[in-house]
Coordinates of C-alpha atoms in Angstrom, one line a residue:
M1 CA 113.2 74.4 51.7
N2 CA 111.6 75.4 55.3
T3 CA 109.1 73.7 57.2
P4 CA 106.6 73.9 58.5
A5 CA 105.7 74.8 62.6
D6 CA 104.0 72.5 64.2
P7 CA 100.9 73.9 65.3
S8 CA 101.2 71.3 68.3
Q9 CA 104.4 73.0 69.4
A10 CA 103.1 75.9 68.1
A11 CA 99.8 75.6 71.1
E12 CA 102.9 74.5 74.1
A13 CA 104.4 77.7 73.9
S14 CA 106.0 79.8 77.0
A15 CA 104.3 83.1 77.5
P16 CA 106.5 85.8 76.3
M17 CA 109.2 87.8 79.0
A18 CA 110.1 90.6 78.0
T19 CA 113.4 91.9 80.3
L20 CA 114.3 95.5 80.4
R21 CA 117.8 97.5 82.3
L22 CA 119.1 100.2 82.4
S23 CA 122.0 101.4 83.5
G24 CA 123.9 104.7 83.6
M25 CA 124.7 108.4 84.5
P26 CA 122.3 111.2 83.1
G27 CA 123.2 113.3 79.8
D28 CA 125.2 109.6 79.1
R29 CA 124.1 108.9 75.6
N30 CA 123.1 105.2 75.6
L31 CA 122.0 106.2 78.7
K32 CA 119.3 108.1 76.4
A33 CA 118.5 106.0 74.1
M34 CA 117.6 103.0 76.0
C35 CA 115.0 105.7 78.4
D36 CA 113.4 106.8 74.2
Y37 CA 113.0 103.4 74.1
L38 CA 111.6 102.7 76.8
A39 CA 109.3 106.2 76.7
G40 CA 108.4 104.6 73.0
L41 CA 107.4 100.5 74.1
M42 CA 105.4 101.0 77.7
R43 CA 104.9 105.1 76.9
V44 CA 106.8 106.3 80.3
D45 CA 109.7 109.0 80.7
V46 CA 111.8 107.5 83.3
A47 CA 114.0 110.0 85.0
P48 CA 116.7 109.5 88.2
I49 CA 115.7 111.2 91.0
H50 CA 119.1 112.6 92.3
Q51 CA 120.3 113.7 88.4
H52 CA 124.1 113.7 90.1
Q53 CA 123.6 110.0 90.7
P54 CA 123.2 107.2 88.4
L55 CA 120.4 106.0 87.1
H56 CA 120.0 101.7 86.9
Y57 CA 116.5 100.3 86.5
Q58 CA 115.6 96.6 86.0
A59 CA 113.4 95.3 84.9
G60 CA 110.9 91.5 83.0
L61 CA 107.5 92.0 82.3
R62 CA 105.4 89.0 81.5
T63 CA 102.8 89.3 79.5
V64 CA 99.1 86.6 78.8
P65 CA 96.0 87.1 77.6
G66 CA 94.5 90.1 80.0
A67 CA 97.2 91.0 81.7
S68 CA 101.0 91.4 81.9
W69 CA 102.6 91.6 85.3
G70 CA 106.2 91.8 86.6
S71 CA 109.3 92.7 89.3
S72 CA 111.2 95.2 88.9
Q73 CA 114.3 97.5 91.1
A74 CA 115.3 101.3 90.5
S75 CA 117.4 103.5 91.9
A76 CA 115.0 106.4 93.0
V77 CA 113.8 107.0 89.3
S78 CA 110.5 109.5 89.2
T79 CA 108.5 107.7 86.1
T80 CA 105.8 109.9 83.7
R81 CA 102.7 109.6 82.3
T82 CA 102.7 112.9 80.4
A83 CA 99.2 114.5 78.7
A84 CA 100.6 113.7 74.9
F85 CA 100.9 109.9 76.2
C86 CA 97.3 109.6 77.2
K87 CA 96.9 110.3 73.5
D88 CA 97.0 106.6 73.1
G89 CA 93.8 105.8 73.9
Q90 CA 94.6 103.5 76.8
D91 CA 93.5 103.1 79.6
D92 CA 94.2 99.6 81.3
L93 CA 94.5 100.0 85.0
M94 CA 98.2 99.2 86.8
L95 CA 98.7 98.0 90.2
V96 CA 102.1 98.6 92.1
M97 CA 103.1 97.3 94.9
P98 CA 106.3 98.7 95.7
S99 CA 108.6 98.4 97.8
V100 CA 109.7 101.8 99.6
N101 CA 108.0 104.5 99.9
M102 CA 106.2 105.7 97.1
T103 CA 104.4 109.0 96.0
I104 CA 102.0 110.3 92.7
G105 CA 101.0 113.0 91.7
Q106 CA 98.1 114.0 89.0
P107 CA 98.0 117.8 87.8
G108 CA 94.8 118.9 90.5
R109 CA 94.9 116.4 92.6
E110 CA 96.2 115.6 95.9
A111 CA 99.5 113.4 95.6
L112 CA 99.6 110.0 97.5
R113 CA 101.4 108.4 99.7
V114 CA 102.3 104.2 98.7
R115 CA 104.0 102.7 101.9
P116 CA 105.3 98.7 101.4
G117 CA 103.2 96.4 101.5
D118 CA 100.3 99.2 99.6
G119 CA 99.0 98.3 96.2
A120 CA 98.7 101.9 94.4
L121 CA 95.3 101.0 91.6
L122 CA 95.6 103.5 88.9
S123 CA 94.6 104.4 85.7
Q124 CA 96.2 104.8 82.7
A125 CA 94.4 107.0 81.1
R126 CA 95.2 109.8 83.2
P127 CA 97.9 111.5 83.3
M128 CA 100.4 110.8 86.2
Q129 CA 104.1 111.6 88.3
I130 CA 105.5 108.1 89.8
V131 CA 107.9 108.5 91.7
M132 CA 109.9 105.8 94.2
E133 CA 112.1 107.6 96.7
Q134 CA 114.6 105.5 97.2
A135 CA 115.6 103.1 95.2
G136 CA 113.7 99.4 95.7
A137 CA 111.5 97.0 94.7
S138 CA 108.0 97.0 93.6
W139 CA 106.1 95.0 91.4
A140 CA 103.5 95.8 89.7
L141 CA 100.6 93.8 87.7
R142 CA 98.2 95.4 84.8
V143 CA 95.2 94.6 83.0
P144 CA 91.8 96.2 80.8
Q145 CA 89.7 98.1 82.3
R146 CA 87.5 96.5 81.1
D147 CA 87.7 93.1 82.0
V148 CA 87.4 94.6 85.5
A149 CA 84.6 97.2 84.9
R150 CA 82.9 94.2 84.3
M151 CA 83.7 92.0 87.5
L152 CA 83.1 96.1 89.2
P153 CA 80.5 97.9 87.0
S154 CA 80.8 101.2 90.0
L155 CA 84.6 101.1 88.6
S156 CA 85.0 104.4 87.5
D157 CA 86.5 104.6 84.6
A158 CA 90.3 106.2 85.1
P159 CA 90.4 104.9 88.7
M160 CA 93.3 106.3 91.4
L161 CA 93.1 105.2 95.1
V162 CA 94.9 102.8 97.3
L163 CA 94.9 99.4 98.3
R164 CA 96.5 100.0 102.1
Q165 CA 98.2 96.6 103.5
G166 CA 96.0 94.5 104.8
T167 CA 93.3 94.1 102.0
P168 CA 92.3 91.0 101.2
M169 CA 93.6 89.5 98.9
L170 CA 95.6 91.8 98.3
Q171 CA 98.8 90.0 99.1
L172 CA 98.2 87.1 98.3
L173 CA 98.4 88.1 94.8
Q174 CA 101.4 90.3 94.8
S175 CA 102.2 86.5 95.8
F176 CA 100.5 84.7 92.9
G177 CA 101.8 86.7 90.0
R178 CA 105.3 86.7 91.5
L179 CA 104.9 82.5 91.5
L180 CA 104.0 83.0 87.6
E181 CA 106.7 84.7 87.0
S182 CA 108.4 81.4 87.2
D183 CA 105.9 79.1 85.3
P184 CA 106.8 78.1 82.1
L185 CA 102.3 79.1 81.2
R186 CA 103.2 77.0 78.2
G187 CA 100.1 76.3 75.9
S188 CA 97.4 78.7 75.2
A189 CA 94.5 77.3 77.9
S190 CA 97.9 77.5 80.6
Q191 CA 97.6 81.0 79.6
Q192 CA 94.4 82.3 79.4
L193 CA 93.7 81.1 83.0
A194 CA 96.3 82.8 84.2
G195 CA 94.8 86.2 83.4
R196 CA 91.6 85.7 84.5
Q197 CA 92.9 84.5 88.0
L198 CA 94.8 87.6 87.8
Q199 CA 91.8 90.0 87.0
D200 CA 90.1 87.9 89.8
M201 CA 92.5 88.5 92.4
L202 CA 92.1 91.8 92.1
A203 CA 88.7 92.6 91.2
V204 CA 87.9 90.8 95.1
A205 CA 91.4 93.0 96.9
L206 CA 89.6 96.1 95.0
G207 CA 85.9 95.0 96.4
G208 CA 87.9 95.3 99.0
S209 CA 89.1 98.4 99.4
D210 CA 87.8 100.5 101.9
D211 CA 88.9 103.3 99.4
Y212 CA 86.6 101.8 96.9

């Protein structure tokens, strides 16, 4: 006989953490299967920049109501959100902060150059290609566009801009997010608070950017 789950234990559950690891040479069957899985999960294509070199990719993703965030480590890699993927209707905003130079291309627009210490604010509603030009780490935060737009009414539906190093709140946001990656965030109240705090800090950083 199964014992019913204790509601108090469910209420104190930790925020989920997903971990993903990819490693292999281009053309490897297992690597292709993992890349296909990633495409279905995150709605992006991941591929090495140099076809004669192995791809290494490792990421952890924390999720709470209103936000998901995490750190990743990768070899030189390109991540592409195609027009076909954009038909899924997702319009979340994503802040990406790399430790190495990064280039973000979009059809019909000049490429964005992102340096270590900068943050790129991107919309999942736009097709784009993110290229990490060498091996390195990055930190990313993803939130619903509508939640940030409530705090910043003039925010466009699908923004694409760079928050330069020194933008108020930007580095603190990254540090706070990394701290939360190791916190269990037990219970729905803690998880909802974390999501709101991350959204608020992003709105402050965005509002203080020269390009906003």
